Amino acid sequence: MTRSRFLTPGICAVLAAALTAVVPTVLSQTSSPQSDQSPWFGLPLPPGIGDPHQPTVAAEEASPAPAEYPAEEAGYTTLQGERIYPLVDEIIGFSRQSRAQGNRVWGRVTGFPSLEATIEWTAQQFRDAGLSSVEVHEYDGEGEFWWPRDWEVRLLGDARFGTDSDDVVLESSLVTSGSDIPDGTLTASLVYTGHITEALPDTDVRGKIAVQHLTPNTGAYSERTPTRERARQLMARGAVAVINVVEQTGNMHTRDFSNCNGPCFNVGTADGEFLEAAIAAAAERGLADALRVRLSLDAENLTGLEGQNAVGIVQGSGDGNVVINAHADGWYDAAGDNADGLAVLIAMARHFAMPENRPDRTLVFVATGGHHSTGLNGPANFVADYPGILADTVLVLNLEHIAQFEITSGDWTVGPHEQPMSFSITNSAPFLVNLMREGVERYGFNLNEQFRTNAPGDLGGYRPLELPMVQAIHSGPMYHASGDVLGTISVPGLERAARFYTWFVDEVASAEREQIDPR
């Protein structure tokens, strides 16, 4: 495990003043130069990206409590965490294949073979479980989808930085959506502009690559707006590009912060530490303008892409149906976003397909694409193309981000529980609220105490139905980062989620319509 060695957000203010006499203090608190002839001012070189399929936190130290459930549910073996965890691993396998095939942005990406294979596999899981009317629903994308094929952030070596100061490629770099370099490459000197929580310094950024620092309190999701808006301010002042140093842990790829009004790149913790220390060291030696970075980018706007959903039905004995949704796509290994949700969807399908577990209402299981791909929203296309099924739907349940270990930003420890989740019941129906609170007590599912009515995530595509919608979701520290890997998923947490949602669906399937939607 690699922990951040950044001091605090306050180090950013210190680095912003690197042209003053405090620079030696900063360097002494990171890595002091060995000698004037040591490569790169004597700074240790960044370690590279390493194995991105391994956790960047000490997940092996977690000790989650076993799942608890009523004795009468002991026979629900399809809901055991030990049986769901291999499904998570198999789903992640499609992402690993994507990376092995040479994709710089790997994952289960809608519009590409990796997601199509995941959906075909899911449909086969539905068939094997005994669901009826199983099909792969194909739909056309709309508009353009920005896609980077290749990119690089290269810190250019110079003998003035020390003997054998060769070029350094920052392997954790990731170009943000909407970026463009017209000629493919851009080379400029660097200027440090501080932490995104600070006002922009009175520093000339014209013609330079601006470096700004952010410290997500949870995941990078929480810093989207301030990071993007500050980058736009820097571009407006004449910066030719922006590098966002994302202070989390290890040296992860991190997404988000799109549309900066110019070329914008994220770098991970270890790369960012080296970059900022090099800026400070160069400034101390009067070499600030000599420290240069070459950015390269090969990207395009794709059109004509196709998306896929997998649909399967468990026929109930009564009227109405319940839609159970999980998105199948994800960036990088995407264990908690959303291999865990998809695996629990399959486990629930297996459970309810058994004759002894058939519900009163019909259950419609949907594994959707397009959650992360512009113009390819799976739920929206499912709603548009399946009016017959949805005409008698009483509730939509979404399974998203449901079993990742609780990871604490800052010290990056892994706790004995799963990540606490925000819970949404869009119509605040008393029956549903009481049901959820009873389920928390029954299974120990880690929901925040206050329930919400807004429904972020994959439920957006279902809003035109104007139906009650329910989900638990979190945007923890590994959100949209390459550190979202199998080792961060809790086996008991998978079982807690599966049993909680299965019990909830059973109760909803036998409830009166007026209880579910009392309007």
Short mmCIF file of C-alpha atoms in Angstrom, two decimals:
data_model
loop_
_atom_site.label_atom_id
_atom_site.label_comp_id
_atom_site.label_asym_id
_atom_site.label_seq_id
_atom_site.Cartn_x
_atom_site.Cartn_y
_atom_site.Cartn_z
CA MET A 1 0.00 0.00 0.00
CA THR A 2 1.21 3.49 -0.82
CA ARG A 3 0.08 6.31 1.45
CA SER A 4 0.12 9.98 0.55
CA ARG A 5 3.13 11.90 1.84
CA PHE A 6 1.60 15.28 1.14
CA LEU A 7 1.54 17.21 4.37
CA THR A 8 -1.93 18.81 4.40
CA PRO A 9 -3.77 21.13 2.06
CA GLY A 10 -1.59 23.80 3.66
CA ILE A 11 1.47 22.51 1.83
CA CYS A 12 -0.17 23.82 -1.29
CA ALA A 13 0.00 27.36 0.04
CA VAL A 14 3.66 26.80 0.85
CA LEU A 15 4.36 25.49 -2.63
CA ALA A 16 2.50 28.43 -4.14
CA ALA A 17 5.14 30.61 -2.48
CA ALA A 18 7.95 28.53 -3.89
CA LEU A 19 9.69 31.59 -5.23
CA THR A 20 10.31 32.76 -1.68
CA ALA A 21 12.74 31.61 0.96
CA VAL A 22 10.35 28.98 2.31
CA VAL A 23 11.14 26.62 -0.57
CA PRO A 24 14.02 24.89 1.25
CA THR A 25 11.62 24.18 4.13
CA VAL A 26 9.15 22.50 1.78
CA LEU A 27 11.86 20.37 0.24
CA SER A 28 13.19 19.33 3.63
CA GLN A 29 9.71 18.10 4.52
CA THR A 30 9.37 16.02 1.36
CA SER A 31 12.73 14.75 0.12
CA SER A 32 15.89 16.83 0.52
CA PRO A 33 18.26 17.00 -2.46
CA GLN A 34 21.26 14.67 -2.10
CA SER A 35 23.59 16.93 -4.08
CA ASP A 36 23.56 19.38 -6.96
CA GLN A 37 24.62 16.53 -9.27
CA SER A 38 21.92 14.03 -8.25
CA PRO A 39 19.22 13.47 -10.90
CA TRP A 40 16.14 15.62 -10.56
CA PHE A 41 17.42 17.75 -7.68
CA GLY A 42 17.93 14.56 -5.63
CA LEU A 43 14.19 13.88 -5.49
CA PRO A 44 13.03 10.26 -5.54
CA LEU A 45 11.37 9.49 -8.86
CA PRO A 46 7.67 8.54 -8.79
CA PRO A 47 7.02 4.79 -8.62
CA GLY A 48 4.81 4.50 -11.70
CA ILE A 49 1.33 3.08 -11.83
CA GLY A 50 2.24 -0.39 -10.53
CA ASP A 51 -0.44 -3.09 -10.67
CA PRO A 52 -3.71 -1.16 -10.96
CA HIS A 53 -5.74 -4.28 -10.18
CA GLN A 54 -4.44 -4.33 -6.60
CA PRO A 55 -5.83 -2.15 -3.78
CA THR A 56 -4.04 1.10 -2.98
CA VAL A 57 -5.29 0.78 0.62
CA ALA A 58 -4.71 -1.95 3.23
CA ALA A 59 -7.97 -3.75 2.45
CA GLU A 60 -6.58 -6.96 3.91
CA GLU A 61 -6.74 -5.32 7.34
CA ALA A 62 -10.53 -5.02 7.19
CA SER A 63 -12.48 -7.43 9.38
CA PRO A 64 -16.17 -7.05 8.55
CA ALA A 65 -18.70 -8.76 10.78
CA PRO A 66 -20.49 -11.77 9.28
CA ALA A 67 -23.87 -11.12 7.72
CA GLU A 68 -26.79 -11.62 10.10
CA TYR A 69 -30.28 -12.73 9.09
CA PRO A 70 -33.33 -14.51 10.52
CA ALA A 71 -33.04 -18.26 10.93
CA GLU A 72 -35.79 -18.91 8.39
CA GLU A 73 -33.56 -17.42 5.67
CA ALA A 74 -30.70 -19.88 6.21
CA GLY A 75 -31.76 -21.78 3.10
CA TYR A 76 -31.31 -18.74 0.83
CA THR A 77 -27.90 -19.95 -0.31
CA THR A 78 -27.87 -17.94 -3.55
CA LEU A 79 -27.63 -14.82 -1.36
CA GLN A 80 -24.47 -15.91 0.48
CA GLY A 81 -21.57 -13.50 0.10
CA GLU A 82 -19.21 -16.37 -0.74
CA ARG A 83 -21.37 -17.18 -3.77
CA ILE A 84 -21.76 -13.57 -4.92
CA TYR A 85 -18.09 -12.56 -4.62
CA PRO A 86 -16.97 -14.82 -7.53
CA LEU A 87 -19.60 -13.10 -9.68
CA VAL A 88 -18.00 -9.74 -8.86
CA ASP A 89 -14.62 -11.17 -9.87
CA GLU A 90 -16.03 -12.52 -13.13
CA ILE A 91 -17.62 -9.17 -13.98
CA ILE A 92 -14.34 -7.36 -13.26
CA GLY A 93 -12.71 -9.84 -15.62
CA PHE A 94 -14.30 -8.04 -18.57
CA SER A 95 -12.51 -4.86 -17.47
CA ARG A 96 -9.19 -6.65 -17.10
CA GLN A 97 -9.60 -8.04 -20.62
CA SER A 98 -10.18 -4.50 -21.85
CA ARG A 99 -6.87 -3.38 -20.36
CA ALA A 100 -5.04 -6.46 -21.65
CA GLN A 101 -6.24 -5.54 -25.13
CA GLY A 102 -4.32 -2.26 -24.87
CA ASN A 103 -7.04 0.22 -23.96
CA ARG A 104 -5.55 3.17 -22.06
CA VAL A 105 -8.98 3.83 -20.58
CA TRP A 106 -10.04 0.33 -19.70
CA GLY A 107 -13.26 -0.91 -18.23
CA ARG A 108 -16.71 -2.07 -19.23
CA VAL A 109 -17.45 0.85 -21.51
CA THR A 110 -20.75 1.22 -23.35
CA GLY A 111 -20.26 1.42 -27.10
CA PHE A 112 -17.23 -0.90 -26.93
CA PRO A 113 -16.85 -4.70 -26.96
CA SER A 114 -16.13 -4.84 -23.22
CA LEU A 115 -19.65 -3.77 -22.24
CA GLU A 116 -21.30 -5.81 -24.98
CA ALA A 117 -19.55 -8.93 -23.65
CA THR A 118 -20.62 -8.07 -20.09
CA ILE A 119 -24.26 -7.72 -21.15
CA GLU A 120 -24.23 -10.95 -23.14
CA TRP A 121 -22.77 -12.74 -20.12
CA THR A 122 -25.43 -11.23 -17.86
CA ALA A 123 -28.22 -12.33 -20.20
CA GLN A 124 -26.80 -15.86 -20.09
CA GLN A 125 -26.80 -15.72 -16.28
CA PHE A 126 -30.51 -14.81 -16.45
CA ARG A 127 -31.20 -17.73 -18.79
CA ASP A 128 -29.28 -20.17 -16.63
CA ALA A 129 -31.23 -18.99 -13.58
CA GLY A 130 -34.52 -19.74 -15.33
CA LEU A 131 -35.79 -16.23 -16.07
CA SER A 132 -38.25 -15.85 -18.94
CA SER A 133 -38.28 -13.48 -21.92
CA VAL A 134 -34.52 -12.93 -21.60
CA GLU A 135 -33.08 -10.70 -24.29
CA VAL A 136 -30.29 -8.30 -25.06
CA HIS A 137 -31.85 -4.94 -25.82
CA GLU A 138 -29.76 -3.01 -28.33
CA TYR A 139 -30.16 0.71 -28.89
CA ASP A 140 -28.46 3.46 -30.87
CA GLY A 141 -26.42 6.20 -29.26
CA GLU A 142 -27.15 9.88 -29.74
CA GLY A 143 -24.72 12.68 -30.43
CA GLU A 144 -20.98 12.42 -29.91
CA PHE A 145 -18.95 10.58 -27.29
CA TRP A 146 -15.51 12.07 -26.56
CA TRP A 147 -12.87 9.36 -26.39
CA PRO A 148 -9.08 9.54 -25.72
CA ARG A 149 -7.06 6.86 -27.49
CA ASP A 150 -3.67 7.91 -26.17
CA TRP A 151 -2.04 10.69 -24.11
CA GLU A 152 1.08 11.46 -22.09
CA VAL A 153 2.35 13.90 -19.48
CA ARG A 154 6.15 14.01 -19.83
CA LEU A 155 8.36 16.12 -17.57
CA LEU A 156 11.35 17.00 -19.74
CA GLY A 157 14.80 16.26 -18.39
CA ASP A 158 17.59 18.81 -18.29
CA ALA A 159 21.22 18.49 -17.13
CA ARG A 160 20.71 21.62 -15.05
CA PHE A 161 18.42 19.58 -12.78
CA GLY A 162 21.28 17.20 -12.01
CA THR A 163 23.31 14.60 -13.88
CA ASP A 164 21.19 11.99 -15.72
CA SER A 165 17.97 13.94 -15.23
CA ASP A 166 16.14 12.09 -17.99
CA ASP A 167 12.54 12.63 -18.98
CA VAL A 168 9.94 11.45 -16.46
CA VAL A 169 6.56 10.19 -17.68
CA LEU A 170 3.81 10.63 -15.09
CA GLU A 171 2.12 7.25 -15.52
CA SER A 172 -0.92 8.06 -13.41
CA SER A 173 -1.98 10.85 -15.74
CA LEU A 174 -5.46 10.86 -17.22
CA VAL A 175 -6.75 13.45 -19.66
CA THR A 176 -10.16 14.84 -18.74
CA SER A 177 -13.20 14.74 -20.99
CA GLY A 178 -13.47 17.47 -23.61
CA SER A 179 -9.73 18.17 -23.75
CA ASP A 180 -8.14 18.89 -27.11
CA ILE A 181 -4.61 19.66 -28.31
CA PRO A 182 -4.99 20.72 -31.95
CA ASP A 183 -1.50 19.70 -33.07
CA GLY A 184 -1.34 16.66 -30.81
CA THR A 185 1.45 17.96 -28.56
CA LEU A 186 1.99 20.99 -26.37
CA THR A 187 5.16 21.95 -24.50
CA ALA A 188 5.38 24.70 -21.91
CA SER A 189 6.89 25.60 -18.56
CA LEU A 190 5.02 25.04 -15.31
CA VAL A 191 3.53 27.35 -12.74
CA TYR A 192 2.10 26.21 -9.42
CA THR A 193 -1.21 27.95 -8.59
CA GLY A 194 -2.10 26.48 -5.20
CA HIS A 195 -4.96 24.48 -3.75
CA ILE A 196 -8.42 24.70 -5.32
CA THR A 197 -9.79 26.00 -2.00
CA GLU A 198 -7.53 29.06 -2.29
CA ALA A 199 -8.04 32.17 -4.37
CA LEU A 200 -5.93 32.25 -7.51
CA PRO A 201 -2.56 33.85 -6.78
CA ASP A 202 -1.42 36.96 -8.63
CA THR A 203 0.88 34.86 -10.79
CA ASP A 204 1.45 35.19 -14.52
CA VAL A 205 0.14 31.96 -16.08
CA ARG A 206 0.15 33.15 -19.69
CA GLY A 207 1.60 30.55 -22.01
CA LYS A 208 2.26 28.17 -19.13
CA ILE A 209 0.85 24.89 -17.84
CA ALA A 210 -0.86 25.63 -14.54
CA VAL A 211 -0.70 23.05 -11.74
CA GLN A 212 -3.44 23.08 -9.11
CA HIS A 213 -3.94 20.80 -6.12
CA LEU A 214 -7.11 19.22 -4.73
CA THR A 215 -7.79 17.09 -1.67
CA PRO A 216 -11.08 15.19 -2.02
CA ASN A 217 -12.82 14.78 1.33
CA THR A 218 -14.60 11.71 -0.04
CA GLY A 219 -14.20 10.86 -3.71
CA ALA A 220 -13.15 13.14 -6.54
CA TYR A 221 -16.88 13.50 -7.24
CA SER A 222 -17.11 16.02 -4.40
CA GLU A 223 -14.55 18.30 -6.08
CA ARG A 224 -16.00 18.37 -9.59
CA THR A 225 -17.33 21.91 -9.64
CA PRO A 226 -14.54 23.81 -7.85
CA THR A 227 -11.82 21.98 -9.78
CA ARG A 228 -13.43 22.60 -13.15
CA GLU A 229 -14.32 26.22 -12.44
CA ARG A 230 -10.85 27.07 -11.17
CA ALA A 231 -9.30 25.41 -14.23
CA ARG A 232 -11.53 27.56 -16.43
CA GLN A 233 -10.34 30.67 -14.61
CA LEU A 234 -6.73 29.65 -15.25
CA MET A 235 -7.47 29.09 -18.94
CA ALA A 236 -9.15 32.50 -19.10
CA ARG A 237 -5.99 34.07 -17.65
CA GLY A 238 -3.91 32.57 -20.45
CA ALA A 239 -2.78 29.16 -19.19
CA VAL A 240 -2.33 26.75 -22.10
CA ALA A 241 -3.25 23.68 -20.02
CA VAL A 242 -4.02 22.65 -16.45
CA ILE A 243 -2.70 19.70 -14.43
CA ASN A 244 -4.85 18.66 -11.46
CA VAL A 245 -2.86 16.98 -8.68
CA VAL A 246 -5.41 14.70 -7.02
CA GLU A 247 -4.28 14.03 -3.46
CA GLN A 248 -5.75 10.68 -2.52
CA THR A 249 -3.48 7.67 -2.06
CA GLY A 250 -1.09 5.63 -4.17
CA ASN A 251 -0.79 6.65 -7.80
CA MET A 252 -4.24 6.05 -9.20
CA HIS A 253 -5.93 7.13 -12.39
CA THR A 254 -8.80 9.42 -11.39
CA ARG A 255 -11.62 10.57 -13.64
CA ASP A 256 -13.92 13.66 -13.43
CA PHE A 257 -13.33 17.43 -13.88
CA SER A 258 -14.43 17.49 -17.52
CA ASN A 259 -14.76 20.48 -19.86
CA CYS A 260 -12.05 22.76 -18.44
CA ASN A 261 -12.08 24.95 -21.58
CA GLY A 262 -8.68 23.64 -22.57
CA PRO A 263 -6.37 20.65 -22.15
CA CYS A 264 -6.74 19.32 -18.63
CA PHE A 265 -4.96 16.33 -17.07
CA ASN A 266 -5.26 14.62 -13.69
CA VAL A 267 -2.26 13.02 -11.99
CA GLY A 268 -2.19 10.77 -8.93
CA THR A 269 -0.76 11.33 -5.49
CA ALA A 270 2.79 10.04 -5.99
CA ASP A 271 3.21 11.70 -9.38
CA GLY A 272 1.77 14.92 -8.01
CA GLU A 273 4.14 14.92 -5.05
CA PHE A 274 7.12 14.60 -7.38
CA LEU A 275 5.80 17.27 -9.74
CA GLU A 276 5.18 19.83 -7.01
CA ALA A 277 8.53 19.16 -5.33
CA ALA A 278 10.29 19.57 -8.69
CA ILE A 279 8.53 22.91 -9.23
CA ALA A 280 9.70 24.10 -5.80
CA ALA A 281 13.28 22.87 -6.35
CA ALA A 282 13.51 24.48 -9.79
CA ALA A 283 12.23 27.78 -8.40
CA GLU A 284 14.81 27.73 -5.61
CA ARG A 285 17.60 27.34 -8.15
CA GLY A 286 16.27 29.98 -10.54
CA LEU A 287 15.28 27.35 -13.09
CA ALA A 288 11.51 27.77 -12.99
CA ASP A 289 11.21 28.50 -16.72
CA ALA A 290 13.52 25.59 -17.57
CA LEU A 291 11.14 23.08 -15.98
CA ARG A 292 8.92 22.08 -18.86
CA VAL A 293 6.25 19.49 -19.58
CA ARG A 294 5.24 18.04 -22.92
CA LEU A 295 1.59 17.04 -23.15
CA SER A 296 0.36 14.81 -25.94
CA LEU A 297 -3.16 13.74 -26.80
CA ASP A 298 -4.89 11.66 -29.42
CA ALA A 299 -8.66 11.94 -28.93
CA GLU A 300 -11.79 12.05 -31.04
CA ASN A 301 -15.55 12.43 -30.86
CA LEU A 302 -17.16 9.10 -31.68
CA THR A 303 -20.55 8.70 -33.33
CA GLY A 304 -22.67 5.73 -34.39
CA LEU A 305 -22.08 3.78 -31.16
CA GLU A 306 -24.54 1.17 -29.88
CA GLY A 307 -25.49 0.30 -26.33
CA GLN A 308 -26.98 -2.80 -24.76
CA ASN A 309 -29.18 -3.73 -21.81
CA ALA A 310 -29.95 -7.25 -20.57
CA VAL A 311 -33.57 -7.90 -19.60
CA GLY A 312 -35.12 -10.93 -17.89
CA ILE A 313 -38.42 -11.59 -16.12
CA VAL A 314 -39.55 -13.61 -13.12
CA GLN A 315 -43.29 -14.01 -13.56
CA GLY A 316 -45.36 -13.32 -10.47
CA SER A 317 -48.86 -14.45 -9.59
CA GLY A 318 -50.43 -11.02 -9.00
CA ASP A 319 -50.87 -7.71 -10.77
CA GLY A 320 -48.16 -5.15 -11.42
CA ASN A 321 -44.40 -5.50 -11.53
CA VAL A 322 -41.25 -4.25 -9.84
CA VAL A 323 -38.21 -3.23 -11.91
CA ILE A 324 -34.83 -4.13 -10.39
CA ASN A 325 -31.98 -2.30 -12.14
CA ALA A 326 -28.17 -2.31 -11.96
CA HIS A 327 -25.79 -0.68 -14.41
CA ALA A 328 -23.23 -3.05 -15.89
CA ASP A 329 -20.69 -0.55 -17.20
CA GLY A 330 -17.85 1.06 -15.29
CA TRP A 331 -14.48 2.78 -15.54
CA TYR A 332 -11.40 0.64 -14.84
CA ASP A 333 -12.03 -2.52 -12.79
CA ALA A 334 -15.15 -0.84 -11.36
CA ALA A 335 -15.65 -3.29 -8.52
CA GLY A 336 -17.81 -0.98 -6.43
CA ASP A 337 -19.19 0.95 -9.42
CA ASN A 338 -20.89 -1.28 -10.22
CA ALA A 339 -19.73 -4.92 -10.30
CA ASP A 340 -21.06 -5.39 -6.77
CA GLY A 341 -24.52 -4.11 -7.73
CA LEU A 342 -24.65 -6.22 -10.89
CA ALA A 343 -23.54 -9.35 -9.00
CA VAL A 344 -26.27 -8.83 -6.39
CA LEU A 345 -28.80 -8.33 -9.22
CA ILE A 346 -27.85 -11.75 -10.60
CA ALA A 347 -27.99 -13.34 -7.14
CA MET A 348 -31.48 -11.94 -6.60
CA ALA A 349 -32.59 -13.17 -10.02
CA ARG A 350 -31.40 -16.67 -9.14
CA HIS A 351 -33.22 -16.53 -5.82
CA PHE A 352 -36.58 -15.35 -7.13
CA ALA A 353 -36.49 -17.68 -10.15
CA MET A 354 -36.71 -20.69 -7.81
CA PRO A 355 -40.33 -21.94 -7.67
CA GLU A 356 -40.42 -21.78 -3.87
CA ASN A 357 -39.37 -18.11 -3.94
CA ARG A 358 -41.65 -16.81 -6.69
CA PRO A 359 -43.05 -13.38 -5.69
CA ASP A 360 -46.60 -12.13 -5.85
CA ARG A 361 -45.71 -9.45 -8.38
CA THR A 362 -43.69 -9.90 -11.55
CA LEU A 363 -40.04 -8.87 -11.28
CA VAL A 364 -38.25 -7.28 -14.24
CA PHE A 365 -34.46 -7.56 -13.94
CA VAL A 366 -32.51 -5.03 -16.03
CA ALA A 367 -28.73 -4.74 -16.40
CA THR A 368 -28.14 -1.44 -18.15
CA GLY A 369 -25.38 0.19 -20.15
CA GLY A 370 -24.63 3.82 -20.75
CA HIS A 371 -24.27 5.02 -17.18
CA HIS A 372 -20.84 6.46 -18.01
CA SER A 373 -21.17 7.07 -21.76
CA THR A 374 -22.67 10.27 -23.16
CA GLY A 375 -25.68 9.68 -25.40
CA LEU A 376 -26.00 5.99 -24.51
CA ASN A 377 -28.20 6.02 -21.40
CA GLY A 378 -29.48 2.47 -20.89
CA PRO A 379 -32.43 3.16 -18.56
CA ALA A 380 -33.73 5.98 -20.78
CA ASN A 381 -33.68 3.68 -23.81
CA PHE A 382 -35.28 0.85 -21.83
CA VAL A 383 -38.11 3.19 -20.82
CA ALA A 384 -38.58 4.33 -24.43
CA ASP A 385 -38.56 0.86 -25.94
CA TYR A 386 -40.50 -1.19 -23.35
CA PRO A 387 -43.74 0.73 -22.70
CA GLY A 388 -45.73 -2.48 -22.40
CA ILE A 389 -43.69 -3.83 -19.49
CA LEU A 390 -43.43 -0.51 -17.73
CA ALA A 391 -47.10 0.44 -18.04
CA ASP A 392 -47.91 -1.69 -14.98
CA THR A 393 -44.77 -1.02 -12.93
CA VAL A 394 -45.33 -0.02 -9.29
CA LEU A 395 -41.72 0.70 -8.22
CA VAL A 396 -38.16 0.87 -9.56
CA LEU A 397 -35.28 -0.34 -7.39
CA ASN A 398 -31.68 0.44 -8.33
CA LEU A 399 -28.60 -1.47 -7.08
CA GLU A 400 -25.54 0.78 -7.25
CA HIS A 401 -22.30 1.00 -5.19
CA ILE A 402 -23.48 -1.29 -2.40
CA ALA A 403 -20.68 -3.32 -0.81
CA GLN A 404 -17.36 -1.47 -0.77
CA PHE A 405 -15.36 -1.29 2.45
CA GLU A 406 -15.51 1.95 4.37
CA ILE A 407 -12.34 3.83 3.44
CA THR A 408 -11.41 6.97 5.35
CA SER A 409 -9.85 9.79 3.35
CA GLY A 410 -6.81 11.36 4.95
CA ASP A 411 -5.27 8.41 6.74
CA TRP A 412 -6.69 5.96 4.18
CA THR A 413 -7.56 3.33 6.74
CA VAL A 414 -10.08 0.61 5.94
CA GLY A 415 -12.76 0.15 8.57
CA PRO A 416 -14.68 -2.94 9.65
CA HIS A 417 -17.89 -1.80 7.96
CA GLU A 418 -19.08 -1.13 4.45
CA GLN A 419 -19.15 2.39 3.03
CA PRO A 420 -22.16 4.23 4.51
CA MET A 421 -24.78 4.87 1.86
CA SER A 422 -27.25 7.62 1.16
CA PHE A 423 -30.71 6.19 0.72
CA SER A 424 -33.38 7.60 -1.57
CA ILE A 425 -37.13 7.02 -1.55
CA THR A 426 -38.39 9.47 -4.11
CA ASN A 427 -41.98 9.68 -2.87
CA SER A 428 -41.22 9.33 0.88
CA ALA A 429 -44.11 6.86 1.19
CA PRO A 430 -44.43 5.98 4.90
CA PHE A 431 -44.74 2.28 4.07
CA LEU A 432 -41.43 2.33 2.15
CA VAL A 433 -39.67 4.44 4.79
CA ASN A 434 -40.76 2.09 7.58
CA LEU A 435 -39.80 -0.92 5.48
CA MET A 436 -36.30 0.43 4.98
CA ARG A 437 -35.79 1.19 8.65
CA GLU A 438 -36.96 -2.30 9.55
CA GLY A 439 -34.56 -3.75 6.96
CA VAL A 440 -31.62 -1.83 8.43
CA GLU A 441 -32.34 -3.36 11.83
CA ARG A 442 -32.93 -6.78 10.34
CA TYR A 443 -29.71 -7.05 8.28
CA GLY A 444 -27.34 -4.28 9.43
CA PHE A 445 -27.25 -2.67 5.99
CA ASN A 446 -25.20 0.52 6.42
CA LEU A 447 -27.57 3.33 5.45
CA ASN A 448 -27.33 6.94 6.53
CA GLU A 449 -30.00 7.81 9.06
CA GLN A 450 -31.70 10.48 6.94
CA PHE A 451 -33.40 9.29 3.76
CA ARG A 452 -33.50 11.50 0.68
CA THR A 453 -36.02 12.06 -2.10
CA ASN A 454 -33.56 12.85 -4.91
CA ALA A 455 -32.28 9.91 -6.92
CA PRO A 456 -28.80 10.35 -8.40
CA GLY A 457 -27.13 7.68 -10.48
CA ASP A 458 -28.82 5.27 -12.86
CA LEU A 459 -32.37 6.11 -11.79
CA GLY A 460 -32.32 9.31 -13.85
CA GLY A 461 -33.45 7.47 -16.96
CA TYR A 462 -36.54 6.18 -15.16
CA ARG A 463 -37.78 9.61 -14.05
CA PRO A 464 -40.24 10.00 -16.98
CA LEU A 465 -42.26 7.13 -15.49
CA GLU A 466 -43.08 9.28 -12.43
CA LEU A 467 -43.02 6.19 -10.24
CA PRO A 468 -41.61 5.64 -6.74
CA MET A 469 -37.89 4.89 -7.01
CA VAL A 470 -35.58 3.50 -4.35
CA GLN A 471 -31.83 3.06 -4.05
CA ALA A 472 -28.81 3.12 -1.76
CA ILE A 473 -25.66 4.70 -3.19
CA HIS A 474 -22.33 6.20 -2.13
CA SER A 475 -19.53 8.11 -3.86
CA GLY A 476 -16.62 7.06 -1.67
CA PRO A 477 -12.88 7.68 -2.04
CA MET A 478 -12.46 5.15 -4.87
CA TYR A 479 -15.25 6.65 -6.95
CA HIS A 480 -14.24 6.69 -10.65
CA ALA A 481 -10.64 5.78 -9.75
CA SER A 482 -8.50 2.83 -10.78
CA GLY A 483 -8.29 1.88 -7.08
CA ASP A 484 -11.87 0.59 -7.25
CA VAL A 485 -10.76 -3.05 -7.36
CA LEU A 486 -11.96 -6.45 -6.17
CA GLY A 487 -9.96 -6.30 -2.94
CA THR A 488 -12.02 -3.34 -1.72
CA ILE A 489 -15.30 -5.29 -1.79
CA SER A 490 -16.71 -6.79 1.41
CA VAL A 491 -17.93 -10.39 1.13
CA PRO A 492 -20.31 -10.04 4.12
CA GLY A 493 -21.34 -6.68 2.69
CA LEU A 494 -22.48 -8.35 -0.53
CA GLU A 495 -24.62 -10.72 1.52
CA ARG A 496 -26.04 -7.92 3.66
CA ALA A 497 -27.07 -6.04 0.51
CA ALA A 498 -28.49 -9.12 -1.21
CA ARG A 499 -30.57 -10.19 1.78
CA PHE A 500 -31.74 -6.65 2.51
CA TYR A 501 -32.90 -5.99 -1.04
CA THR A 502 -34.41 -9.46 -1.49
CA TRP A 503 -36.51 -9.02 1.66
CA PHE A 504 -37.49 -5.50 0.56
CA VAL A 505 -38.61 -6.72 -2.88
CA ASP A 506 -40.60 -9.56 -1.32
CA GLU A 507 -42.44 -7.07 0.91
CA VAL A 508 -43.11 -4.63 -1.93
CA ALA A 509 -44.30 -7.45 -4.18
CA SER A 510 -47.06 -8.32 -1.73
CA ALA A 511 -48.03 -4.77 -0.69
CA GLU A 512 -51.06 -2.81 -1.84
CA ARG A 513 -50.44 -0.22 -4.55
CA GLU A 514 -51.73 2.50 -2.23
CA GLN A 515 -49.04 1.63 0.30
CA ILE A 516 -46.26 1.92 -2.28
CA ASP A 517 -47.60 5.09 -3.91
CA PRO A 518 -50.22 6.77 -1.74
CA ARG A 519 -50.72 9.83 -3.96
#
